[in-house]
Amino acid sequence: MAQRLTVSDGVSKRTSRVRVAVRLRPYMSRQDEKDEGPCVRGLDSQNLEIINWRNATETVKYHFDVFHGEQTTQQEVFLSSVKPILPHILNGQNASVFAYGPTGAGKTHTMLGTAEQPGVIPRAVREVFNLVSAKDEDEGWDYSIGMSYLEIYNEKVLDLLSPNAQDLPIRENKDKNILIPGLTHTVVSSFSDFDKHFIPATLNRTTASTKLNQRSSRSHAILLIKV
Ligand code: ADP
Ligand code: MG
């Protein structure tokens, strides 16, 4: 499903490359396990099939840019699906990574992870600092890295770095860029400085549990890193 998307805004044409990776998570409890076995089966590094145990002729195959099986580690997800896009940031391009899926699918685990098994966000931010300091040493760059962190919950934008700022407006400029005027932008000098802001800000997220998952927040969080 690697495809070129052309966004035409009437003036200029922008081309972006979208890659879709699927990650299968392991069963969380024995209760989930069915006698038949899992209904999703990885075929190779790009293909999976979903089995209908009641009617095997209804088995459907899907193709993706990457299929990560349930044994895939946080490091492997980062190395294959995230690290390669980060150098583009130093060329002035935008790079975005997002996790999509139903509650309990493993989005928070993949993006945030835990202290023992950090996810995409801490690994990517660490890598951005590494890339930039290499440029700094080799080519004498002057750089600054800053962050913004927001949450969309009930169609309202909350500034997680400044939790008193609720319901911020979303604007679009004439180049069709989405802007949030008034969103806090904090300059961070190192990975540990980033963590110092990021961890408490994450705790500012709205947490409303759902029947599926006690800790689900039912909100969308967006972390912006600007170099
Ligand atoms: P989501 O954010 O999509 O609602 P979570 O990331 O909270 O889902 O995952 C639900 C549960 O499954 C959590 O307890 C999480 O730790 C666990 N989990 C998710 N993906 C994995 C994985 N790849 N390996 C081990 N545990 C996982
Ligand atoms: Mg979650």
PDB file of C-alpha atoms and ligand atoms in Angstrom:
ATOM      1  CA  MET A   1       0.000   0.000   0.000  1.00  0.00           C
ATOM      2  CA  ALA A   2       2.922   2.312  -0.547  1.00  0.00           C
ATOM      3  CA  GLN A   3       1.441   5.015  -2.643  1.00  0.00           C
ATOM      4  CA  ARG A   4       2.114   8.486  -3.792  1.00  0.00           C
ATOM      5  CA  LEU A   5      -0.495  10.960  -2.737  1.00  0.00           C
ATOM      6  CA  THR A   6      -0.681  14.249  -4.504  1.00  0.00           C
ATOM      7  CA  VAL A   7      -2.364  17.031  -2.633  1.00  0.00           C
ATOM      8  CA  SER A   8      -3.416  19.657  -5.085  1.00  0.00           C
ATOM      9  CA  ASP A   9      -4.152  23.030  -3.593  1.00  0.00           C
ATOM     10  CA  GLY A  10      -4.591  24.807  -6.889  1.00  0.00           C
ATOM     11  CA  VAL A  11      -1.266  26.627  -6.649  1.00  0.00           C
ATOM     12  CA  SER A  12       1.430  24.067  -6.010  1.00  0.00           C
ATOM     13  CA  LYS A  13       1.432  20.293  -5.992  1.00  0.00           C
ATOM     14  CA  ARG A  14       2.860  18.546  -2.994  1.00  0.00           C
ATOM     15  CA  THR A  15       3.797  14.911  -3.087  1.00  0.00           C
ATOM     16  CA  SER A  16       4.062  12.823   0.020  1.00  0.00           C
ATOM     17  CA  ARG A  17       4.835   9.207   0.609  1.00  0.00           C
ATOM     18  CA  VAL A  18       2.670   7.272   3.013  1.00  0.00           C
ATOM     19  CA  ARG A  19       3.737   3.911   4.366  1.00  0.00           C
ATOM     20  CA  VAL A  20       1.457   1.635   6.323  1.00  0.00           C
ATOM     21  CA  ALA A  21       2.828  -0.851   8.859  1.00  0.00           C
ATOM     22  CA  VAL A  22       0.688  -3.263  10.829  1.00  0.00           C
ATOM     23  CA  ARG A  23       1.681  -4.559  14.245  1.00  0.00           C
ATOM     24  CA  LEU A  24       0.017  -7.601  15.721  1.00  0.00           C
ATOM     25  CA  ARG A  25      -0.003  -7.670  19.496  1.00  0.00           C
ATOM     26  CA  PRO A  26       0.124 -10.848  21.580  1.00  0.00           C
ATOM     27  CA  TYR A  27      -2.894 -12.122  23.517  1.00  0.00           C
ATOM     28  CA  MET A  28      -3.125 -10.322  26.826  1.00  0.00           C
ATOM     29  CA  SER A  29      -4.797 -13.065  28.832  1.00  0.00           C
ATOM     30  CA  ARG A  30      -5.493 -16.765  28.485  1.00  0.00           C
ATOM     31  CA  GLN A  31      -9.206 -15.947  28.366  1.00  0.00           C
ATOM     32  CA  ASP A  32      -8.737 -14.289  24.990  1.00  0.00           C
ATOM     33  CA  GLU A  33      -7.321 -17.437  23.508  1.00  0.00           C
ATOM     34  CA  LYS A  34      -9.660 -19.459  21.389  1.00  0.00           C
ATOM     35  CA  ASP A  35      -9.264 -23.167  20.701  1.00  0.00           C
ATOM     36  CA  GLU A  36      -8.814 -22.490  17.004  1.00  0.00           C
ATOM     37  CA  GLY A  37      -5.871 -20.147  17.543  1.00  0.00           C
ATOM     38  CA  PRO A  38      -5.522 -16.563  16.414  1.00  0.00           C
ATOM     39  CA  CYS A  39      -7.627 -15.413  13.474  1.00  0.00           C
ATOM     40  CA  VAL A  40      -4.869 -13.106  12.217  1.00  0.00           C
ATOM     41  CA  ARG A  41      -1.861 -14.869  10.796  1.00  0.00           C
ATOM     42  CA  GLY A  42       1.255 -13.271   9.399  1.00  0.00           C
ATOM     43  CA  LEU A  43       2.346 -14.773   6.087  1.00  0.00           C
ATOM     44  CA  ASP A  44       5.600 -12.879   5.588  1.00  0.00           C
ATOM     45  CA  SER A  45       7.059  -9.454   6.293  1.00  0.00           C
ATOM     46  CA  GLN A  46       4.322  -7.721   4.255  1.00  0.00           C
ATOM     47  CA  ASN A  47       1.285  -9.947   4.177  1.00  0.00           C
ATOM     48  CA  LEU A  48      -1.232 -11.261   6.635  1.00  0.00           C
ATOM     49  CA  GLU A  49      -4.454 -13.195   6.460  1.00  0.00           C
ATOM     50  CA  ILE A  50      -7.582 -13.069   8.522  1.00  0.00           C
ATOM     51  CA  ILE A  51      -9.172 -16.443   8.952  1.00  0.00           C
ATOM     52  CA  ASN A  52     -12.863 -17.070   9.341  1.00  0.00           C
ATOM     53  CA  TRP A  53     -12.837 -20.317  11.319  1.00  0.00           C
ATOM     54  CA  ARG A  54     -16.475 -20.979  10.479  1.00  0.00           C
ATOM     55  CA  ASN A  55     -15.822 -20.783   6.758  1.00  0.00           C
ATOM     56  CA  ALA A  56     -12.237 -21.222   5.607  1.00  0.00           C
ATOM     57  CA  THR A  57     -13.119 -20.076   2.084  1.00  0.00           C
ATOM     58  CA  GLU A  58     -13.703 -16.619   3.543  1.00  0.00           C
ATOM     59  CA  THR A  59     -10.068 -16.184   4.544  1.00  0.00           C
ATOM     60  CA  VAL A  60      -8.907 -12.777   3.323  1.00  0.00           C
ATOM     61  CA  LYS A  61      -5.335 -11.712   2.599  1.00  0.00           C
ATOM     62  CA  TYR A  62      -4.061  -8.165   3.100  1.00  0.00           C
ATOM     63  CA  HIS A  63      -0.872  -6.543   1.872  1.00  0.00           C
ATOM     64  CA  PHE A  64       0.987  -3.784   3.753  1.00  0.00           C
ATOM     65  CA  ASP A  65       4.352  -2.077   3.498  1.00  0.00           C
ATOM     66  CA  VAL A  66       5.390  -3.861   6.674  1.00  0.00           C
ATOM     67  CA  PHE A  67       3.846  -6.535   8.854  1.00  0.00           C
ATOM     68  CA  HIS A  68       5.218  -6.748  12.394  1.00  0.00           C
ATOM     69  CA  GLY A  69       4.342 -10.040  14.061  1.00  0.00           C
ATOM     70  CA  GLU A  70       3.534 -10.370  17.744  1.00  0.00           C
ATOM     71  CA  GLN A  71       7.160 -11.124  18.657  1.00  0.00           C
ATOM     72  CA  THR A  72       8.380  -7.837  17.194  1.00  0.00           C
ATOM     73  CA  THR A  73      10.222  -5.709  19.725  1.00  0.00           C
ATOM     74  CA  GLN A  74       9.882  -1.968  20.270  1.00  0.00           C
ATOM     75  CA  GLN A  75      13.405  -1.559  18.880  1.00  0.00           C
ATOM     76  CA  GLU A  76      12.521  -3.439  15.691  1.00  0.00           C
ATOM     77  CA  VAL A  77       9.400  -1.344  15.107  1.00  0.00           C
ATOM     78  CA  PHE A  78      11.454   1.812  15.572  1.00  0.00           C
ATOM     79  CA  LEU A  79      14.341   0.694  13.357  1.00  0.00           C
ATOM     80  CA  SER A  80      12.218  -0.448  10.457  1.00  0.00           C
ATOM     81  CA  SER A  81       9.305   1.960  10.458  1.00  0.00           C
ATOM     82  CA  VAL A  82      10.418   5.192  12.105  1.00  0.00           C
ATOM     83  CA  LYS A  83      14.173   5.749  12.130  1.00  0.00           C
ATOM     84  CA  PRO A  84      14.526   5.925   8.311  1.00  0.00           C
ATOM     85  CA  ILE A  85      12.200   8.914   8.008  1.00  0.00           C
ATOM     86  CA  LEU A  86      13.884  11.039  10.671  1.00  0.00           C
ATOM     87  CA  PRO A  87      16.854  12.335   8.600  1.00  0.00           C
ATOM     88  CA  HIS A  88      14.319  14.110   6.346  1.00  0.00           C
ATOM     89  CA  ILE A  89      13.574  16.473   9.214  1.00  0.00           C
ATOM     90  CA  LEU A  90      17.072  17.919   8.899  1.00  0.00           C
ATOM     91  CA  ASN A  91      16.299  18.685   5.248  1.00  0.00           C
ATOM     92  CA  GLY A  92      13.381  20.823   6.305  1.00  0.00           C
ATOM     93  CA  GLN A  93      10.737  18.219   5.559  1.00  0.00           C
ATOM     94  CA  ASN A  94       7.886  17.201   7.798  1.00  0.00           C
ATOM     95  CA  ALA A  95       7.836  13.631   9.025  1.00  0.00           C
ATOM     96  CA  SER A  96       4.874  12.212  10.862  1.00  0.00           C
ATOM     97  CA  VAL A  97       4.117   8.906  12.468  1.00  0.00           C
ATOM     98  CA  PHE A  98       0.763   7.981  13.847  1.00  0.00           C
ATOM     99  CA  ALA A  99      -0.822   4.932  15.371  1.00  0.00           C
ATOM    100  CA  TYR A 100      -4.366   4.025  14.457  1.00  0.00           C
ATOM    101  CA  GLY A 101      -6.551   1.233  15.739  1.00  0.00           C
ATOM    102  CA  PRO A 102      -9.284   0.238  18.166  1.00  0.00           C
ATOM    103  CA  THR A 103      -8.936   0.489  21.928  1.00  0.00           C
ATOM    104  CA  GLY A 104      -6.563  -2.132  23.272  1.00  0.00           C
ATOM    105  CA  ALA A 105      -4.806  -2.660  19.944  1.00  0.00           C
ATOM    106  CA  GLY A 106      -1.476  -1.436  21.304  1.00  0.00           C
ATOM    107  CA  LYS A 107      -1.231   2.202  20.153  1.00  0.00           C
ATOM    108  CA  THR A 108      -0.030   3.572  23.483  1.00  0.00           C
ATOM    109  CA  HIS A 109       2.346   0.646  23.920  1.00  0.00           C
ATOM    110  CA  THR A 110       3.828   1.258  20.475  1.00  0.00           C
ATOM    111  CA  MET A 111       4.059   5.043  20.652  1.00  0.00           C
ATOM    112  CA  LEU A 112       4.833   5.622  24.333  1.00  0.00           C
ATOM    113  CA  GLY A 113       5.796   2.223  25.722  1.00  0.00           C
ATOM    114  CA  THR A 114       7.130   1.856  29.232  1.00  0.00           C
ATOM    115  CA  ALA A 115      10.374   2.735  31.016  1.00  0.00           C
ATOM    116  CA  GLU A 116      11.637  -0.817  30.346  1.00  0.00           C
ATOM    117  CA  GLN A 117      10.306  -0.972  26.798  1.00  0.00           C
ATOM    118  CA  PRO A 118      10.256   2.584  25.450  1.00  0.00           C
ATOM    119  CA  GLY A 119       8.184   3.147  22.341  1.00  0.00           C
ATOM    120  CA  VAL A 120       8.467   5.202  19.194  1.00  0.00           C
ATOM    121  CA  ILE A 121       8.260   8.660  20.792  1.00  0.00           C
ATOM    122  CA  PRO A 122      11.193   8.471  23.219  1.00  0.00           C
ATOM    123  CA  ARG A 123      13.311   6.590  20.660  1.00  0.00           C
ATOM    124  CA  ALA A 124      12.544   9.075  17.892  1.00  0.00           C
ATOM    125  CA  VAL A 125      13.219  12.133  20.031  1.00  0.00           C
ATOM    126  CA  ARG A 126      16.524  10.648  21.197  1.00  0.00           C
ATOM    127  CA  GLU A 127      17.446  10.000  17.566  1.00  0.00           C
ATOM    128  CA  VAL A 128      16.571  13.566  16.522  1.00  0.00           C
ATOM    129  CA  PHE A 129      18.953  14.861  19.198  1.00  0.00           C
ATOM    130  CA  ASN A 130      21.639  12.431  17.933  1.00  0.00           C
ATOM    131  CA  LEU A 131      21.179  13.488  14.305  1.00  0.00           C
ATOM    132  CA  VAL A 132      21.295  17.145  15.143  1.00  0.00           C
ATOM    133  CA  SER A 133      24.341  16.921  17.372  1.00  0.00           C
ATOM    134  CA  ALA A 134      26.183  14.977  14.653  1.00  0.00           C
ATOM    135  CA  LYS A 135      25.402  17.810  12.221  1.00  0.00           C
ATOM    136  CA  ASP A 136      26.518  20.255  14.841  1.00  0.00           C
ATOM    137  CA  GLU A 137      29.896  18.563  15.244  1.00  0.00           C
ATOM    138  CA  ASP A 138      30.510  17.875  11.552  1.00  0.00           C
ATOM    139  CA  GLU A 139      29.202  21.018   9.977  1.00  0.00           C
ATOM    140  CA  GLY A 140      29.015  23.465  12.813  1.00  0.00           C
ATOM    141  CA  TRP A 141      25.276  23.851  12.713  1.00  0.00           C
ATOM    142  CA  ASP A 142      23.383  26.096  15.029  1.00  0.00           C
ATOM    143  CA  TYR A 143      20.184  24.357  15.956  1.00  0.00           C
ATOM    144  CA  SER A 144      17.288  24.530  18.298  1.00  0.00           C
ATOM    145  CA  ILE A 145      14.780  21.805  19.104  1.00  0.00           C
ATOM    146  CA  GLY A 146      11.395  22.615  20.511  1.00  0.00           C
ATOM    147  CA  MET A 147       8.232  20.761  21.338  1.00  0.00           C
ATOM    148  CA  SER A 148       4.500  21.275  21.466  1.00  0.00           C
ATOM    149  CA  TYR A 149       2.111  18.693  22.826  1.00  0.00           C
ATOM    150  CA  LEU A 150      -1.627  18.758  22.441  1.00  0.00           C
ATOM    151  CA  GLU A 151      -4.623  16.572  22.943  1.00  0.00           C
ATOM    152  CA  ILE A 152      -7.869  16.420  21.032  1.00  0.00           C
ATOM    153  CA  TYR A 153     -10.650  15.212  23.248  1.00  0.00           C
ATOM    154  CA  ASN A 154     -14.345  15.675  22.545  1.00  0.00           C
ATOM    155  CA  GLU A 155     -13.377  17.801  19.538  1.00  0.00           C
ATOM    156  CA  LYS A 156     -11.578  20.272  21.776  1.00  0.00           C
ATOM    157  CA  VAL A 157      -7.874  21.076  21.616  1.00  0.00           C
ATOM    158  CA  LEU A 158      -6.022  21.075  24.929  1.00  0.00           C
ATOM    159  CA  ASP A 159      -2.465  22.282  25.362  1.00  0.00           C
ATOM    160  CA  LEU A 160      -0.773  19.559  27.425  1.00  0.00           C
ATOM    161  CA  LEU A 161       2.232  21.797  28.184  1.00  0.00           C
ATOM    162  CA  SER A 162      -0.082  24.450  29.553  1.00  0.00           C
ATOM    163  CA  PRO A 163      -3.163  22.613  30.792  1.00  0.00           C
ATOM    164  CA  ASN A 164      -5.046  25.779  31.639  1.00  0.00           C
ATOM    165  CA  ALA A 165      -5.289  26.529  27.926  1.00  0.00           C
ATOM    166  CA  GLN A 166      -8.397  24.607  26.923  1.00  0.00           C
ATOM    167  CA  ASP A 167     -10.350  24.637  23.692  1.00  0.00           C
ATOM    168  CA  LEU A 168      -7.704  26.318  21.548  1.00  0.00           C
ATOM    169  CA  PRO A 169      -8.801  27.291  18.016  1.00  0.00           C
ATOM    170  CA  ILE A 170      -7.555  25.440  14.909  1.00  0.00           C
ATOM    171  CA  ARG A 171      -6.792  27.636  11.895  1.00  0.00           C
ATOM    172  CA  GLU A 172      -5.702  26.983   8.339  1.00  0.00           C
ATOM    173  CA  ASN A 173      -3.477  29.457   6.511  1.00  0.00           C
ATOM    174  CA  LYS A 174      -3.530  30.191   2.782  1.00  0.00           C
ATOM    175  CA  ASP A 175      -1.026  27.367   2.120  1.00  0.00           C
ATOM    176  CA  LYS A 176      -3.427  24.916   3.780  1.00  0.00           C
ATOM    177  CA  ASN A 177      -1.150  24.446   6.773  1.00  0.00           C
ATOM    178  CA  ILE A 178      -2.975  23.717   9.986  1.00  0.00           C
ATOM    179  CA  LEU A 179      -2.037  26.043  12.827  1.00  0.00           C
ATOM    180  CA  ILE A 180      -3.004  26.290  16.461  1.00  0.00           C
ATOM    181  CA  PRO A 181      -2.335  29.876  17.521  1.00  0.00           C
ATOM    182  CA  GLY A 182      -1.371  30.154  21.157  1.00  0.00           C
ATOM    183  CA  LEU A 183      -0.075  26.567  21.445  1.00  0.00           C
ATOM    184  CA  THR A 184       2.914  26.424  23.794  1.00  0.00           C
ATOM    185  CA  HIS A 185       6.273  25.814  22.120  1.00  0.00           C
ATOM    186  CA  THR A 186       8.997  24.861  24.590  1.00  0.00           C
ATOM    187  CA  VAL A 187      12.658  24.772  23.582  1.00  0.00           C
ATOM    188  CA  VAL A 188      14.385  21.621  24.847  1.00  0.00           C
ATOM    189  CA  SER A 189      18.142  21.266  25.124  1.00  0.00           C
ATOM    190  CA  SER A 190      18.573  17.511  25.498  1.00  0.00           C
ATOM    191  CA  PHE A 191      16.638  14.277  25.645  1.00  0.00           C
ATOM    192  CA  SER A 192      16.418  14.444  29.430  1.00  0.00           C
ATOM    193  CA  ASP A 193      15.143  18.008  29.183  1.00  0.00           C
ATOM    194  CA  PHE A 194      12.479  16.744  26.755  1.00  0.00           C
ATOM    195  CA  ASP A 195      11.502  13.979  29.188  1.00  0.00           C
ATOM    196  CA  LYS A 196      11.209  16.477  32.000  1.00  0.00           C
ATOM    197  CA  HIS A 197       8.433  18.246  30.078  1.00  0.00           C
ATOM    198  CA  PHE A 198       6.952  15.263  28.308  1.00  0.00           C
ATOM    199  CA  ILE A 199       6.292  12.926  31.231  1.00  0.00           C
ATOM    200  CA  PRO A 200       4.248  15.327  33.389  1.00  0.00           C
ATOM    201  CA  ALA A 201       2.453  16.610  30.270  1.00  0.00           C
ATOM    202  CA  THR A 202       1.389  13.062  29.385  1.00  0.00           C
ATOM    203  CA  LEU A 203      -0.193  12.810  32.830  1.00  0.00           C
ATOM    204  CA  ASN A 204      -2.296  15.851  31.897  1.00  0.00           C
ATOM    205  CA  ARG A 205      -4.111  13.735  29.308  1.00  0.00           C
ATOM    206  CA  THR A 206      -7.790  13.187  29.830  1.00  0.00           C
ATOM    207  CA  THR A 207      -8.416   9.691  31.080  1.00  0.00           C
ATOM    208  CA  ALA A 208     -11.861   8.234  30.721  1.00  0.00           C
ATOM    209  CA  SER A 209     -11.959   4.480  30.838  1.00  0.00           C
ATOM    210  CA  THR A 210     -13.925   2.445  28.337  1.00  0.00           C
ATOM    211  CA  LYS A 211     -15.415  -1.008  28.781  1.00  0.00           C
ATOM    212  CA  LEU A 212     -12.667  -2.433  26.627  1.00  0.00           C
ATOM    213  CA  ASN A 213      -9.724  -0.987  28.453  1.00  0.00           C
ATOM    214  CA  GLN A 214      -9.509   0.468  31.932  1.00  0.00           C
ATOM    215  CA  ARG A 215      -6.685   2.796  31.030  1.00  0.00           C
ATOM    216  CA  SER A 216      -7.820   3.935  27.636  1.00  0.00           C
ATOM    217  CA  SER A 217      -7.991   7.686  27.391  1.00  0.00           C
ATOM    218  CA  ARG A 218     -10.256   7.933  24.319  1.00  0.00           C
ATOM    219  CA  SER A 219      -8.307  10.933  23.251  1.00  0.00           C
ATOM    220  CA  HIS A 220      -5.857  11.739  20.510  1.00  0.00           C
ATOM    221  CA  ALA A 221      -2.512  13.204  21.515  1.00  0.00           C
ATOM    222  CA  ILE A 222      -0.141  14.907  19.094  1.00  0.00           C
ATOM    223  CA  LEU A 223       3.484  15.628  19.905  1.00  0.00           C
ATOM    224  CA  LEU A 224       5.198  18.140  17.619  1.00  0.00           C
ATOM    225  CA  ILE A 225       8.984  18.356  17.490  1.00  0.00           C
ATOM    226  CA  LYS A 226      10.390  21.303  15.616  1.00  0.00           C
ATOM    227  CA  VAL A 227      14.036  21.482  14.588  1.00  0.00           C
TER     228      VAL A 227
HETATM  229  P1  ADP B   1      -4.392   1.257  22.918  1.00  0.00           P
HETATM  230  O1  ADP B   1      -3.549   2.433  23.305  1.00  0.00           O
HETATM  231  O2  ADP B   1      -4.406   0.994  21.436  1.00  0.00           O
HETATM  232  O3  ADP B   1      -5.789   1.331  23.455  1.00  0.00           O
HETATM  233  P2  ADP B   1      -2.583  -0.215  24.624  1.00  0.00           P
HETATM  234  O4  ADP B   1      -1.287   0.246  24.059  1.00  0.00           O
HETATM  235  O5  ADP B   1      -3.005   0.417  25.915  1.00  0.00           O
HETATM  236  O6  ADP B   1      -3.749  -0.065  23.552  1.00  0.00           O
HETATM  237  O7  ADP B   1      -2.498  -1.804  24.752  1.00  0.00           O
HETATM  238  C1  ADP B   1      -3.441  -2.575  25.477  1.00  0.00           C
HETATM  239  C2  ADP B   1      -2.692  -3.544  26.390  1.00  0.00           C
HETATM  240  O8  ADP B   1      -1.907  -4.436  25.603  1.00  0.00           O
HETATM  241  C3  ADP B   1      -1.714  -2.845  27.323  1.00  0.00           C
HETATM  242  O9  ADP B   1      -1.729  -3.533  28.544  1.00  0.00           O
HETATM  243  C4  ADP B   1      -0.362  -3.021  26.624  1.00  0.00           C
HETATM  244  O10 ADP B   1       0.699  -3.009  27.547  1.00  0.00           O
HETATM  245  C5  ADP B   1      -0.531  -4.365  25.948  1.00  0.00           C
HETATM  246  N1  ADP B   1       0.228  -4.461  24.693  1.00  0.00           N
HETATM  247  C6  ADP B   1      -0.081  -3.825  23.533  1.00  0.00           C
HETATM  248  N2  ADP B   1       0.784  -4.145  22.549  1.00  0.00           N
HETATM  249  C7  ADP B   1       1.669  -5.015  23.098  1.00  0.00           C
HETATM  250  C8  ADP B   1       2.821  -5.735  22.597  1.00  0.00           C
HETATM  251  N3  ADP B   1       3.225  -5.601  21.338  1.00  0.00           N
HETATM  252  N4  ADP B   1       3.463  -6.531  23.458  1.00  0.00           N
HETATM  253  C9  ADP B   1       3.069  -6.669  24.730  1.00  0.00           C
HETATM  254  N5  ADP B   1       2.007  -6.041  25.273  1.00  0.00           N
HETATM  255  C10 ADP B   1       1.303  -5.214  24.475  1.00  0.00           C
HETATM  256 MG    MG B   2      -4.033   4.132  24.324  1.00  0.00          MG
END
